[in-house]
Structure formats: C-alpha cells, structure tokens
Amino acid sequence: MTTQTELPATSAGERRSWLREHSELGVCVLLLALGVLVLTDALTMDVDIAQRGPVGPRAVPVVVGIGLLVIAALLAVDVLRGGRGQAETGEDIDLSEPADWRTVSLLAGVFLGAAVLIEPLGFPAAGALLFWGAAYALGSRRIDRDPLIAAVLSLLTYVVFNNLLGVPLPGGPLMGAL
C-alpha cells in the first residue's frame, strides 16, 4: 500500500525524467522567445527613416522572426515525436584544460573599446582597431601586415554598409580627409 507522500515523489521523478529526455524543448522555447522578440521589434519599427525602395527595413527582420517561429515549431514536433539530437563529433576538446581567460578578456576589452571609440573616431578607425585587436587577441603577431589588413577590411565594411546598403555609420574625422 502506498501513502500519499510517495505518489508525488514518483510523479516528480517521472516529470524530471520526461524533461531530461525532452531537454531539446528548452531550445524550442528559446527560439520561440527570440522569434517573438524579433517580430515585435520589426513590427513596431519606425519605417520612415530609411525606406529607399519597395523592400523596407522591416522585411528582413520579419522573415527572420517568422523563420525562428517555424523552426521552433518544427523542432518541438520532432522532439515530441521522439527525435533526438546527435552528439557532437566535431572538435577534439580537452575538458580538463582550463579556460583561456586572457584571450576572452582581451577580446572583451577590444569589443568594449571599439564600442566606446566608434562615435569619436568613426567606424573606419574604430573598426580597424577592432579587427587588429581581435587578431592580436586570437594569437596573430604579424605587426607588419595585420594593421593594413584591418584598415582595408574596416574601410571596405564602411563603404559597403554606408554607401551600398544605405546604413549610415559614423565616418569620424578621417572621412573628411578621404
């Protein structure tokens, strides 16, 4: 004979077991929330600022938001039907090694520095510092070529976004000279 206190424990154990077997539903919830956020942002966007053609600035975020919702639904159906994700067989990662906090700190500092400097220096200069700093943080020590590649990549990014895509980026004091 079972008592009332044993039944909820069994039920809670079964619930935990079911959740553990269907843990991919957490990804579904995350995708659903992200899709709703993107759609809400896109549909409440002020569109008068950058409309230059038949496709406005809402088009891509709406497509991405709908795509996220569809993927969340399809993944949820697959998980509830018994589908399981495959174990990753990609990189060989030694989990016994400690994290490389120096690299993480350098990258975070470079990103933060670029975010602070983008307004006073403009995107081309801040972007060049970002690209060069990221390359340095990730291990490149080619001081003869890395700054040049970073500057060219930053200027190319600025031209593509500012001139071709119509996304205004701050040019900074150097753009007046060019």
Short mmCIF file of C-alpha atoms in Angstrom, two decimals, residues 30 103 105 177:
data_model
loop_
_atom_site.label_atom_id
_atom_site.label_comp_id
_atom_site.label_asym_id
_atom_site.label_seq_id
_atom_site.Cartn_x
_atom_site.Cartn_y
_atom_site.Cartn_z
CA LEU A 30 14.45 29.98 -26.64
CA THR A 103 42.07 35.70 -24.65
CA SER A 105 39.43 39.28 -21.55
CA ALA A 177 40.20 63.84 -45.36
#
